[in-house]
Short mmCIF file of C-alpha atoms in Angstrom, two decimals:
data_model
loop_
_atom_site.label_atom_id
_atom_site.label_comp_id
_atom_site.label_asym_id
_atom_site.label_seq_id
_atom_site.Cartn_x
_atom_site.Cartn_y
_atom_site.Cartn_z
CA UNK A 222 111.45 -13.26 121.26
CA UNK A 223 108.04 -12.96 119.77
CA UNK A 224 106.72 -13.85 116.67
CA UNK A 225 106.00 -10.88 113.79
CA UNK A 226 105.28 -10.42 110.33
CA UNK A 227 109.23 -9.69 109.65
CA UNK A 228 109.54 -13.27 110.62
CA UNK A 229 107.69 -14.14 107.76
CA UNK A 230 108.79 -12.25 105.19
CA UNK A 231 110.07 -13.88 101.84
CA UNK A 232 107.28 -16.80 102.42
CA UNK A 233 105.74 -16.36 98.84
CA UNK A 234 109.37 -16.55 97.24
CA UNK A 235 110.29 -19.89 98.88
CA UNK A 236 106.42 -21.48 98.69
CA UNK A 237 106.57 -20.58 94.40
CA UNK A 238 110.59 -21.98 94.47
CA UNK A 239 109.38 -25.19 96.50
CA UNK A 240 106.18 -25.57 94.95
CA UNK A 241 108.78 -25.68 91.14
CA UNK A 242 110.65 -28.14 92.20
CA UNK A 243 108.59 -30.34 93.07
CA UNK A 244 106.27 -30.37 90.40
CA UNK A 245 109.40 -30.39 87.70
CA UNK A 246 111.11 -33.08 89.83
CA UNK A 247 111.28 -36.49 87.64
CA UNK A 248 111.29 -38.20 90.52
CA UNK A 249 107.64 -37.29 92.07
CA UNK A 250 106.26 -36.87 88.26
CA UNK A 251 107.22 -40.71 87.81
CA UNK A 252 105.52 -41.18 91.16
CA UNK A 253 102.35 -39.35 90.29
CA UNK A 254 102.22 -41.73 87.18
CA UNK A 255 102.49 -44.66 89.54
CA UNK A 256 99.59 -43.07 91.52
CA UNK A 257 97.18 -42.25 89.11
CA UNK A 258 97.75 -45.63 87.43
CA UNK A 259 96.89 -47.64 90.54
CA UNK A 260 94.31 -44.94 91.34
CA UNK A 261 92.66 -45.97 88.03
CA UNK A 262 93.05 -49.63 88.30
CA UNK A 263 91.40 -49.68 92.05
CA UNK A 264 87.99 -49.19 90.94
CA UNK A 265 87.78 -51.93 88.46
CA UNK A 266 89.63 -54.23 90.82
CA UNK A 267 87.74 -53.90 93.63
CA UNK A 268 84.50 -53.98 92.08
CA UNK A 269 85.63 -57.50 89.87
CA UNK A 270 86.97 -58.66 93.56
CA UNK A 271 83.69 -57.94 95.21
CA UNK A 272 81.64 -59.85 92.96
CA UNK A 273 80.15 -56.84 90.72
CA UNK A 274 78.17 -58.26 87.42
CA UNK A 275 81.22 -57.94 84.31
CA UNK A 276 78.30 -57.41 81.60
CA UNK A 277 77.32 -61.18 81.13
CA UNK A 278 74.00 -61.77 79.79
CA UNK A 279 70.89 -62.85 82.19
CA UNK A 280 72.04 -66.25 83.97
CA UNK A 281 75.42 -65.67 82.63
CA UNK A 282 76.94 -63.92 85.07
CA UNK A 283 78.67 -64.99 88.48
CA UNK A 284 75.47 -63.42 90.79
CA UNK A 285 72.82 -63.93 88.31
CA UNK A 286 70.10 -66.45 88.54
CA UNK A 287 70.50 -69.44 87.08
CA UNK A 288 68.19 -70.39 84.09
CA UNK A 289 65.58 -73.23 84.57
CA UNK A 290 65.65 -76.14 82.05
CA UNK A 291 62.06 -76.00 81.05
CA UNK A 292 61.91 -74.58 77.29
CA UNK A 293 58.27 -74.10 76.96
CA UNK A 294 55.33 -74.58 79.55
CA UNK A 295 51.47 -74.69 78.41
CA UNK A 296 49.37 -73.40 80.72
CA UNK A 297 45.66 -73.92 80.77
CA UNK A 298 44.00 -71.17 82.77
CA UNK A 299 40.68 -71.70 84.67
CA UNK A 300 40.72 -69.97 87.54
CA UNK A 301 38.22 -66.75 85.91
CA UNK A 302 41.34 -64.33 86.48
CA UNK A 303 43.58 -62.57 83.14
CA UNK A 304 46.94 -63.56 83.88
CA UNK A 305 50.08 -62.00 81.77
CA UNK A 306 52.10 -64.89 81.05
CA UNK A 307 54.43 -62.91 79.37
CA UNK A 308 55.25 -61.00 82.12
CA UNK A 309 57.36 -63.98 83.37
CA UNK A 310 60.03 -63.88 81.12
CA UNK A 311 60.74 -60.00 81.36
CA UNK A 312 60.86 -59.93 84.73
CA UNK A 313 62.47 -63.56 86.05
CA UNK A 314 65.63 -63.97 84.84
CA UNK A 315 64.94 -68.15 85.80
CA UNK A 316 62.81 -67.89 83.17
CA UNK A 317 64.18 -65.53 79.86
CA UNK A 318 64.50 -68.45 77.99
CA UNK A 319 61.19 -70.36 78.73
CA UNK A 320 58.11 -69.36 76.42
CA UNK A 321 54.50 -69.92 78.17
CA UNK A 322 51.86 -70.40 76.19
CA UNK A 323 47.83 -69.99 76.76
CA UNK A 324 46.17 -72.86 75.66
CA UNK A 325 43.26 -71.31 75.30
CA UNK A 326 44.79 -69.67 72.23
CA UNK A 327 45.58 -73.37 70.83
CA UNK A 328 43.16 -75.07 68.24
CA UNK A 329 44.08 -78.49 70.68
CA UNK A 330 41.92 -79.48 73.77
CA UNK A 331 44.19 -79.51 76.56
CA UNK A 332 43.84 -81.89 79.79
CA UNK A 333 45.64 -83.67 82.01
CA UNK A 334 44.31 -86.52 80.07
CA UNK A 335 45.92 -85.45 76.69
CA UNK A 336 48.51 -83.33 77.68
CA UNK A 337 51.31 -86.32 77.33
CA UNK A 338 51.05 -87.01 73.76
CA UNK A 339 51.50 -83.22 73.08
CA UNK A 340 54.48 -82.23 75.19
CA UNK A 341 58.20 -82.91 74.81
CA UNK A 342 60.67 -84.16 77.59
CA UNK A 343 61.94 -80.40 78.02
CA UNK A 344 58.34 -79.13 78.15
CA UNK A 345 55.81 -79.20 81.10
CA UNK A 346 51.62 -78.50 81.39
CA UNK A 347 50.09 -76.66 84.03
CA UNK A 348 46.86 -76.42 85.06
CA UNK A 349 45.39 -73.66 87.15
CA UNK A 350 41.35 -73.89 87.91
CA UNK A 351 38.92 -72.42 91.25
CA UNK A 352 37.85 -75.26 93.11
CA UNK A 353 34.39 -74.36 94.18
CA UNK A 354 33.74 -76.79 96.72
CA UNK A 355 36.83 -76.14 98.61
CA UNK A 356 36.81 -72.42 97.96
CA UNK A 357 40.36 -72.61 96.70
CA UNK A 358 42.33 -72.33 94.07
CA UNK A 359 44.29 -75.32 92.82
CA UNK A 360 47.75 -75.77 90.59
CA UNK A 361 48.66 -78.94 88.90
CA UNK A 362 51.95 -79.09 87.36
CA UNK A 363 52.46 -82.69 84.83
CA UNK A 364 55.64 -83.54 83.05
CA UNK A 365 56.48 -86.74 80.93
CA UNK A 366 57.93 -89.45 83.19
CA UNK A 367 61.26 -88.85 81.88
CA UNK A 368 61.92 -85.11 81.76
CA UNK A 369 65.35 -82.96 81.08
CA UNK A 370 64.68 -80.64 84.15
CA UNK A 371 64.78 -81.13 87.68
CA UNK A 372 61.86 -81.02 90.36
CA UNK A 373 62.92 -77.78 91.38
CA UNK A 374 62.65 -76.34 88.19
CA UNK A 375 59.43 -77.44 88.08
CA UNK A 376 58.35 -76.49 91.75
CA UNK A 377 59.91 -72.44 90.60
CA UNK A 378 57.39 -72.60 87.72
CA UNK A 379 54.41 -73.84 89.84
CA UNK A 380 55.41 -70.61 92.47
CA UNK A 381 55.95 -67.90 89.82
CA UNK A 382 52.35 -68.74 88.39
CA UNK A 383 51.04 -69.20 92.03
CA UNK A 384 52.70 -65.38 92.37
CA UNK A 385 51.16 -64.13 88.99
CA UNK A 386 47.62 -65.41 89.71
CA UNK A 387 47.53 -63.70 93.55
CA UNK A 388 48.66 -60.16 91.78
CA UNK A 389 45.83 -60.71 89.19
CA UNK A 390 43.37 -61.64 92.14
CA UNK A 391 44.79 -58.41 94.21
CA UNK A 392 44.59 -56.09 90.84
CA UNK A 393 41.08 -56.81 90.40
CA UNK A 394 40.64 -55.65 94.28
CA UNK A 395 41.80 -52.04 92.85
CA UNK A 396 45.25 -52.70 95.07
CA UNK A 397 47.75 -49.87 94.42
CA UNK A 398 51.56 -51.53 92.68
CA UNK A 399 53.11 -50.17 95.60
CA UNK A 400 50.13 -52.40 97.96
CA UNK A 401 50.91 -55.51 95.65
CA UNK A 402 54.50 -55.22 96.02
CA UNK A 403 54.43 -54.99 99.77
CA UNK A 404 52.47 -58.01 100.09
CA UNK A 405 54.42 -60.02 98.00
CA UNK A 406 57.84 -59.07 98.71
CA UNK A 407 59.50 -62.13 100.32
CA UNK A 408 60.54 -62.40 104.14
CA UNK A 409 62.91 -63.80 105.97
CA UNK A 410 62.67 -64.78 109.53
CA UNK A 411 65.29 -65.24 112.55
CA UNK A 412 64.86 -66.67 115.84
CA UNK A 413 67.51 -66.09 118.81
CA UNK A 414 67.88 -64.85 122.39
CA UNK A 415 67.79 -61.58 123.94
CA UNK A 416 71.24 -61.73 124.17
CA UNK A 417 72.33 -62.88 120.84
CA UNK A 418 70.60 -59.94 119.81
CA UNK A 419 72.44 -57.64 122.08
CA UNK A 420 75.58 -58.98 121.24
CA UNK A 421 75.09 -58.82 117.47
CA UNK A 422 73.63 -55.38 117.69
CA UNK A 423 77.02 -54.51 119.96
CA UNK A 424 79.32 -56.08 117.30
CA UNK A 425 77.19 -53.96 114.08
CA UNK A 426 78.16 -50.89 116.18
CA UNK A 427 81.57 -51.81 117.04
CA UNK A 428 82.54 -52.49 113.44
CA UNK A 429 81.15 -49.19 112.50
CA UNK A 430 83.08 -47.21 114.93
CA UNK A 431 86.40 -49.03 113.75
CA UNK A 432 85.35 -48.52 109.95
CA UNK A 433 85.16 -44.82 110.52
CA UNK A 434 88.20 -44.42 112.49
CA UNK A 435 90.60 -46.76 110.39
CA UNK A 436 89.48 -44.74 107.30
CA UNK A 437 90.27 -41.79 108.95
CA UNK A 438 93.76 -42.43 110.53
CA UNK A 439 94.71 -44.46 107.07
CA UNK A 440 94.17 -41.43 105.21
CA UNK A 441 95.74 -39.02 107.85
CA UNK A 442 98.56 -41.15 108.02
CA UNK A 443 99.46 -41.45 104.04
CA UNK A 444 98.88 -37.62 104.75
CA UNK A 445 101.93 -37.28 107.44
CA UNK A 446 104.09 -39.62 105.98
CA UNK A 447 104.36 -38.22 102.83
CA UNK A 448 104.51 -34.50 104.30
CA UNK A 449 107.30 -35.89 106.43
CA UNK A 450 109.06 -37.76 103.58
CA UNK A 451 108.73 -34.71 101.58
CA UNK A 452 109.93 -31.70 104.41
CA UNK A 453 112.99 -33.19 105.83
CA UNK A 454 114.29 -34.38 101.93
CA UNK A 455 113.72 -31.32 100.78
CA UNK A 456 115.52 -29.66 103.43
CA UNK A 457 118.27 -31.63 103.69
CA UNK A 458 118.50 -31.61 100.02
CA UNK A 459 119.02 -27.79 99.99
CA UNK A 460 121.13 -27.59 103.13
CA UNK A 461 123.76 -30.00 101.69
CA UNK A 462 124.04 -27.88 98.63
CA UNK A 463 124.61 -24.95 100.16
CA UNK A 464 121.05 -23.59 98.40
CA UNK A 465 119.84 -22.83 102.39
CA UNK A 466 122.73 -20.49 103.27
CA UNK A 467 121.91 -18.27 100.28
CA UNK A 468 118.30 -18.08 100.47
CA UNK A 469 118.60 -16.73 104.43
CA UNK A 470 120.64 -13.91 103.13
CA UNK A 471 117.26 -12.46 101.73
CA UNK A 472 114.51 -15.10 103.82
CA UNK A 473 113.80 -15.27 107.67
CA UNK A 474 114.07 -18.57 108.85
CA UNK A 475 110.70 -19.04 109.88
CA UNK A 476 109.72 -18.14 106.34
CA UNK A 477 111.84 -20.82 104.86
CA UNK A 478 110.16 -23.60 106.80
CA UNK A 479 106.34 -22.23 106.55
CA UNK A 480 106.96 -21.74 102.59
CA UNK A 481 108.56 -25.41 102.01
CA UNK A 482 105.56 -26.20 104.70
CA UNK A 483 102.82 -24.60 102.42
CA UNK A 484 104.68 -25.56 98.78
CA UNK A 485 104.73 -28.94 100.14
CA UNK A 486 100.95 -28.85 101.53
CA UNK A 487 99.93 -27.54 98.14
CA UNK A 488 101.71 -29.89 96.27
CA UNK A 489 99.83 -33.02 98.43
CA UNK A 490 96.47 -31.71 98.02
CA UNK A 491 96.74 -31.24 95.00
CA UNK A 492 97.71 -34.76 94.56
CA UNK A 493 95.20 -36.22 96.74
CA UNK A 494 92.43 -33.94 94.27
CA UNK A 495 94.07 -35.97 91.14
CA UNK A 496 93.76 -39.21 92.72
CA UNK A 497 90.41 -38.74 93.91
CA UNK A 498 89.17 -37.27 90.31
CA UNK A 499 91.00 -40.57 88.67
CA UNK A 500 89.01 -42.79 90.75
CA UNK A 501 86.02 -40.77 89.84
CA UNK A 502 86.24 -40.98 86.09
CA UNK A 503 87.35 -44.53 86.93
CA UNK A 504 83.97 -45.27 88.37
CA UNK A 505 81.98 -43.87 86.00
CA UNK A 506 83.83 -45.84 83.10
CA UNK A 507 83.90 -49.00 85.68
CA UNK A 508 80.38 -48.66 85.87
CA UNK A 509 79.64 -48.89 81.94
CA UNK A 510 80.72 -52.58 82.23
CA UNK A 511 80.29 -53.73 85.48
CA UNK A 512 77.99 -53.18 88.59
CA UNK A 513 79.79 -50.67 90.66
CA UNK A 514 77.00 -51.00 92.99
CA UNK A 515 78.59 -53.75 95.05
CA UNK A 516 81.24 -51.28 96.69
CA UNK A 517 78.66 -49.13 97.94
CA UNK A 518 76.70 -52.68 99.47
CA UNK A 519 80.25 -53.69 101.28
CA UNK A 520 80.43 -50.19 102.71
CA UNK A 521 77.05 -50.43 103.81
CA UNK A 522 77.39 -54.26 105.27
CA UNK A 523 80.36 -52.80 107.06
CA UNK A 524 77.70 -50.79 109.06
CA UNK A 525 79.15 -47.21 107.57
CA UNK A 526 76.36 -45.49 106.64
CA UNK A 527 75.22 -41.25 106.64
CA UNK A 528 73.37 -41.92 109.88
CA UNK A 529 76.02 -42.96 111.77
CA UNK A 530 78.40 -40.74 110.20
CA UNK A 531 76.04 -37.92 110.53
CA UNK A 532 77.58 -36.60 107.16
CA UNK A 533 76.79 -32.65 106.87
CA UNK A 534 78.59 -29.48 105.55
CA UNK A 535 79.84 -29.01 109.46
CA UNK A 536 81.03 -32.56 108.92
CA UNK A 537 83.38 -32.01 106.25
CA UNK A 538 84.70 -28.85 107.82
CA UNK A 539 85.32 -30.60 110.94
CA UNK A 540 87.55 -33.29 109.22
CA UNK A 541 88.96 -30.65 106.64
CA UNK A 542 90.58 -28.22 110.14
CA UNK A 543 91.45 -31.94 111.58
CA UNK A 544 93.36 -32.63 108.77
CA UNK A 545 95.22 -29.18 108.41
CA UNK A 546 95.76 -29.09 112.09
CA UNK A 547 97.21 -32.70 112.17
CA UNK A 548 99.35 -32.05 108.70
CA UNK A 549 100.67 -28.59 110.81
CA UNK A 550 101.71 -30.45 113.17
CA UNK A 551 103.92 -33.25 112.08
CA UNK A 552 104.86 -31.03 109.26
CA UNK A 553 107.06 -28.36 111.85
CA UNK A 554 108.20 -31.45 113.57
CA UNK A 555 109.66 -33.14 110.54
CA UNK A 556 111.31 -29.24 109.42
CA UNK A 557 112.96 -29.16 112.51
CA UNK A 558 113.87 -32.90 112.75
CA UNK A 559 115.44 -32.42 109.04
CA UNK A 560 117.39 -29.11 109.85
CA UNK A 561 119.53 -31.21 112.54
CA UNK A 562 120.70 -33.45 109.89
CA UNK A 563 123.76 -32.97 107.51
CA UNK A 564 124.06 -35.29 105.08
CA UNK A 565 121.26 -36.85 102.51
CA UNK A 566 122.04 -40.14 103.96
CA UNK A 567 120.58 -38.80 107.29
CA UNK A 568 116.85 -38.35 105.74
CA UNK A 569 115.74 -41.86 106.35
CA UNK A 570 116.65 -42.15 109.79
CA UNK A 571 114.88 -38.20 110.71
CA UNK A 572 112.14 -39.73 108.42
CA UNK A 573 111.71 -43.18 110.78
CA UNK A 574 111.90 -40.75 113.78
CA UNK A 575 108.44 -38.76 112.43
CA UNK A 576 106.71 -41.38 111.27
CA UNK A 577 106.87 -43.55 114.40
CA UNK A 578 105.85 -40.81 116.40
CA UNK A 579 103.15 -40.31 114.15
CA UNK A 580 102.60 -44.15 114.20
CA UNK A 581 102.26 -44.08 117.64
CA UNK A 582 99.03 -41.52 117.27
CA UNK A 583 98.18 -43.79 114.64
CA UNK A 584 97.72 -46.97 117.30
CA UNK A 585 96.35 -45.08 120.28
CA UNK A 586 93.63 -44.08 117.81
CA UNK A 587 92.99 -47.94 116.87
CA UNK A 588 93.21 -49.51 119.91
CA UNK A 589 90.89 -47.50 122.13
CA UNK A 590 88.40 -46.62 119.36
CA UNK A 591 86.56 -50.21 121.01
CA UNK A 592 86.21 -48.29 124.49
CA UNK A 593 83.47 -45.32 123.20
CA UNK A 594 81.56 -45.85 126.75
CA UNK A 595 84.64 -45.28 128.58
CA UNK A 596 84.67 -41.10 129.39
CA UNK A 597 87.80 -40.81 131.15
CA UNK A 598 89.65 -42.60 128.24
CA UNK A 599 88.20 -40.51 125.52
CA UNK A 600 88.80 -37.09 127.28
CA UNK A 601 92.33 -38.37 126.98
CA UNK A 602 93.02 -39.30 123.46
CA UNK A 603 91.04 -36.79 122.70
CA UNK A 604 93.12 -34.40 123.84
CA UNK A 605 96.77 -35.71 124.34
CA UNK A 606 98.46 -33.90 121.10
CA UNK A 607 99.24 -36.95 118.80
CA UNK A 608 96.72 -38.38 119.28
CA UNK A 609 94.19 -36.31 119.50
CA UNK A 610 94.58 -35.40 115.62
CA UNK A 611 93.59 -38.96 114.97
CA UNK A 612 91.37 -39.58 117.63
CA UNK A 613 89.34 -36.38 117.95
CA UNK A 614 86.92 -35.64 114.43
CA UNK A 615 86.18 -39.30 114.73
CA UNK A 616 85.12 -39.54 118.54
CA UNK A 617 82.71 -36.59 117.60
CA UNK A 618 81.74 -38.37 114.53
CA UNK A 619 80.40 -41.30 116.22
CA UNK A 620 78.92 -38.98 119.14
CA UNK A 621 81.58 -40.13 121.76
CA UNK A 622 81.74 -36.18 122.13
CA UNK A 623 80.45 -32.73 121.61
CA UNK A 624 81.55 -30.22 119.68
CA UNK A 625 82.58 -28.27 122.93
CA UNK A 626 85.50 -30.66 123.84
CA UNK A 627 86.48 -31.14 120.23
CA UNK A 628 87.15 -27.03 120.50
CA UNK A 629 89.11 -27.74 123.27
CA UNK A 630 90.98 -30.31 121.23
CA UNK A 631 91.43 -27.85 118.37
CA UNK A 632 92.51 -25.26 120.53
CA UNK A 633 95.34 -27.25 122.33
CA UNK A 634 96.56 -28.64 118.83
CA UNK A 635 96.94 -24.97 117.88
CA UNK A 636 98.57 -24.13 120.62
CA UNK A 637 101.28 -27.18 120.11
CA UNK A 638 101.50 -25.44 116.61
CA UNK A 639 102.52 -22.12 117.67
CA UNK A 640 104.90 -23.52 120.61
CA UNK A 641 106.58 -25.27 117.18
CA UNK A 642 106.66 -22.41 115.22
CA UNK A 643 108.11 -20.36 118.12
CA UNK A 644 111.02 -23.09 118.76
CA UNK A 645 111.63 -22.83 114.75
CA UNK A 646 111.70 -18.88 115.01
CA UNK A 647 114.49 -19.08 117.64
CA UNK A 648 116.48 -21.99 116.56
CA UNK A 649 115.72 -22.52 112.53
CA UNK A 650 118.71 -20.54 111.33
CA UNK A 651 121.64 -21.93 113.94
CA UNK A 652 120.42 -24.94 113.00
CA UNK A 653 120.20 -24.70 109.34
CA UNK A 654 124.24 -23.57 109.96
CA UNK A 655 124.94 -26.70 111.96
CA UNK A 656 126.77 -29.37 110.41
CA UNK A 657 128.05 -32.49 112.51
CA UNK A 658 125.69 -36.02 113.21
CA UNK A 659 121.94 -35.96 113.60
CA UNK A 660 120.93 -33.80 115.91
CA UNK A 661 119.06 -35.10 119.16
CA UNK A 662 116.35 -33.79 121.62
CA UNK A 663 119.35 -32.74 124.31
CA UNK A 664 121.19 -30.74 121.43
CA UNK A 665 117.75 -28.85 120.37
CA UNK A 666 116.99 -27.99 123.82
CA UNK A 667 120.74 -26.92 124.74
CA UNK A 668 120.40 -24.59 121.24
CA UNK A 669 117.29 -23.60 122.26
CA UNK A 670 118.99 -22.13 125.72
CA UNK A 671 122.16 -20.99 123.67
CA UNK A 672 119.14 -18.85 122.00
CA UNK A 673 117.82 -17.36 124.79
CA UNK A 674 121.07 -16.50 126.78
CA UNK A 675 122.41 -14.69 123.23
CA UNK A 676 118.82 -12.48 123.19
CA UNK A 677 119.50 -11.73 126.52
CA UNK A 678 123.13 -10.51 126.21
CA UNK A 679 121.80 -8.41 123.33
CA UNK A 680 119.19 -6.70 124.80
#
């Protein structure tokens, strides 16, 4: 028997029928609710959870810097260099609420002689002069003997004025913002072994790999699951009422399963658009009150990043045929699965039986994704069907392997997708008659034969 275009005939009718029903059902539009609701709620969760800024003012908030106690600092400038004192409190949080004033602008003779008899316990004087013997510059910082700040709110002043008077020194050099920036951005410095290094660098790359491919096979496995859940209920829904038997009077059986197949892929998509445009308006209206930033740092931390991903158009077409091919797959499976069942009360135990052989994909994928400089193992997963659907896009991903064998992969997924759709073409409507307990692998394959013997006989 081979496949033709009279074997799909009456497709459209049964995808717009099963596409109505779905979308009318209470059921799924009380689930979509449910969906969208947590869709719109992750953003703002996660972002809270991760420590993202909730709109506090400066030194308010959870990450922000905490204020220094110093109210007011006088600073008495002799070093023969401008210095914007005002600058400070615009641009260091530590110090929005601390005023520094020139004393050069004051009618009173500062020293470090007079300076205690015109300062307050929350106040501080600093002195900045060119020491021309020592060809240095010095900074003296004097407080009363009993002050309301600590030392190291006094040693943060002394370095932000240290930092102000090197950019004046640099700016009258002519040095570019971008120059000054670069030589006073801070530094940090780490000492280990060679193979400390090795190992971290090995870990960085390992928890990359298993990023990519847990986000993958998470989000092809919601993908199966709920194609599953939704093929076999559907089609034991319509074969207990009788609905089946009176759509085949007009509908091939081959086009019954691809329409419910497509109406059911439509209907998932389309969900999985929703969602994704929830959590995008969710974002942006996350991000008018808190710093949404942070969930693109933890990605990033995680070692995911476009380099490693190597994120392109070919990239998103690669994971977009993955996807299809994978959802093809498990979604003639679970048709042919729910077709051997009777009774409603029969759709969790065919939907157990898809989802643990999809599960089973699902761990091959996790477990080996560790063992990238292993070549014999990758061929493998990469092209067993199962779990090659999860294994495959991601091995090339990560470079494991070339777009060649991931053709090859392709190639025998489609060919496990045809060898379905030719089983369902020969057995679909016998079974969609049969009525008795759950169907097994030895009663497919004996139909299967019954199939073949009967075209025989005819012929």
């Amino acid at each position: 028997m081979k496949i033709s275009r009279n074997d799909f005939t009456g497709t459209g009718k049964v995808y717009r029928f099963t596409l109505s029903q779905m979308v009318k059902g209470k059921a799924n539009i009380i689930t979509m609710l449910i969906f969208f609701l947590i869709a719109a709620a992750s953003v703002p969760v996660m972002t809270l959870m991760m420590g993202g800024n909730n709109g506090a003012a400066p030194g308010e908030g959870e990450n922000a810097a905490e204020a220094v106690g110093i109210t007011a600092v006088y600073v008495r400038n002799d070093t023969g260099y401008d210095l914007d004192l005002q600058q400070i409190t615009l641009t260091n949080e530590m110090f929005a609420q601390t005023e520094f004033v020139d004393t050069a602008l004051m009618d009173t003779e500062w020293s470090e002689d007079t300076y205690d008899s015109m300062i307050q316990p929350e106040e501080a004087y600093v002195h900045l002069e060119k020491d021309t013997e020592k060809m240095c510059f010095t900074v003296g910082a004097y407080t009363l003997e009993e002050k309301d700040f600590s030392d190291g709110d006094l040693d943060s002043c002394v370095g932000v004025l240290s930092g102000l008077l090197d950019e004046a020194r640099m700016v009258q050099q002519d040095a570019e913002p971008e120059q000054i920036a670069a030589m006073t951005d801070p530094y940090v410095t780490n000492v280990q072994s060679v193979s400390e290094y090795l190992e971290e660098e090995e870990d960085d790359q390992f928890g990359a790999r298993f990023g990519v491919q847990m986000i993958y096979s998470v989000a092809l496995l919601i993908l199966c699951s709920f194609a599953a859940s939704f093929i076999i209920q559907k089609v034991i829904e319509e074969k207990a009422s009788k609905l089946a038997e009176l759509l085949m009077v007009s509908v091939s059986p081959l086009a019954m399963l691809v329409g419910k197949i497509l109406a059911v892929m439509t209907y998932i998509f389309g969900l999985i658009a929703s969602l994704v445009a929830v959590m995008g308006i969710s974002y942006v209206i996350t991000g008018q009150f808190a710093d949404t930033s942070v969930l693109g740092s933890q990605i990033a931390a995680a070692g995911i990043s476009s380099e490693i991903l190597q994120i392109s158009p070919v990239t998103v077409l690669v994971l977009v045929i993955s996807l299809l091919l994978g959802y093809m797959q498990v979604s003639l499976i679970s048709g042919l699965i729910g077709t051997g069942c009777s009774t409603t009360e029969d759709v969790e135990p065919a939907n157990l039986a898809v989802v643990l052989l999809v599960m089973a994909g699902y761990m091959v994928a996790t477990m080996t994704v560790g063992f990238g400089g292993n070549p014999v193992l990758t061929y493998v997963v990469t092209l067993f069907p199962v779990a090659s659907m999860f294994c495959a896009p991601v091995r090339y991903l990560v470079g494991d392997i070339g777009i060649g064998m991931l053709t090859v992969s392709w190639v025998i997924q489609i060919a496990v997708i045809l060898l379905l759709a030719y089983v369902c073409a020969r057995i679909y409507r016998a079974l969609m008659m049969y009525r008795g307990s759950r169907m097994k692998l030895g009663g497919w394959i004996t139909m299967f034969r019954q199939s073949s013997t009967k075209e025989v006989d005819h012929r």
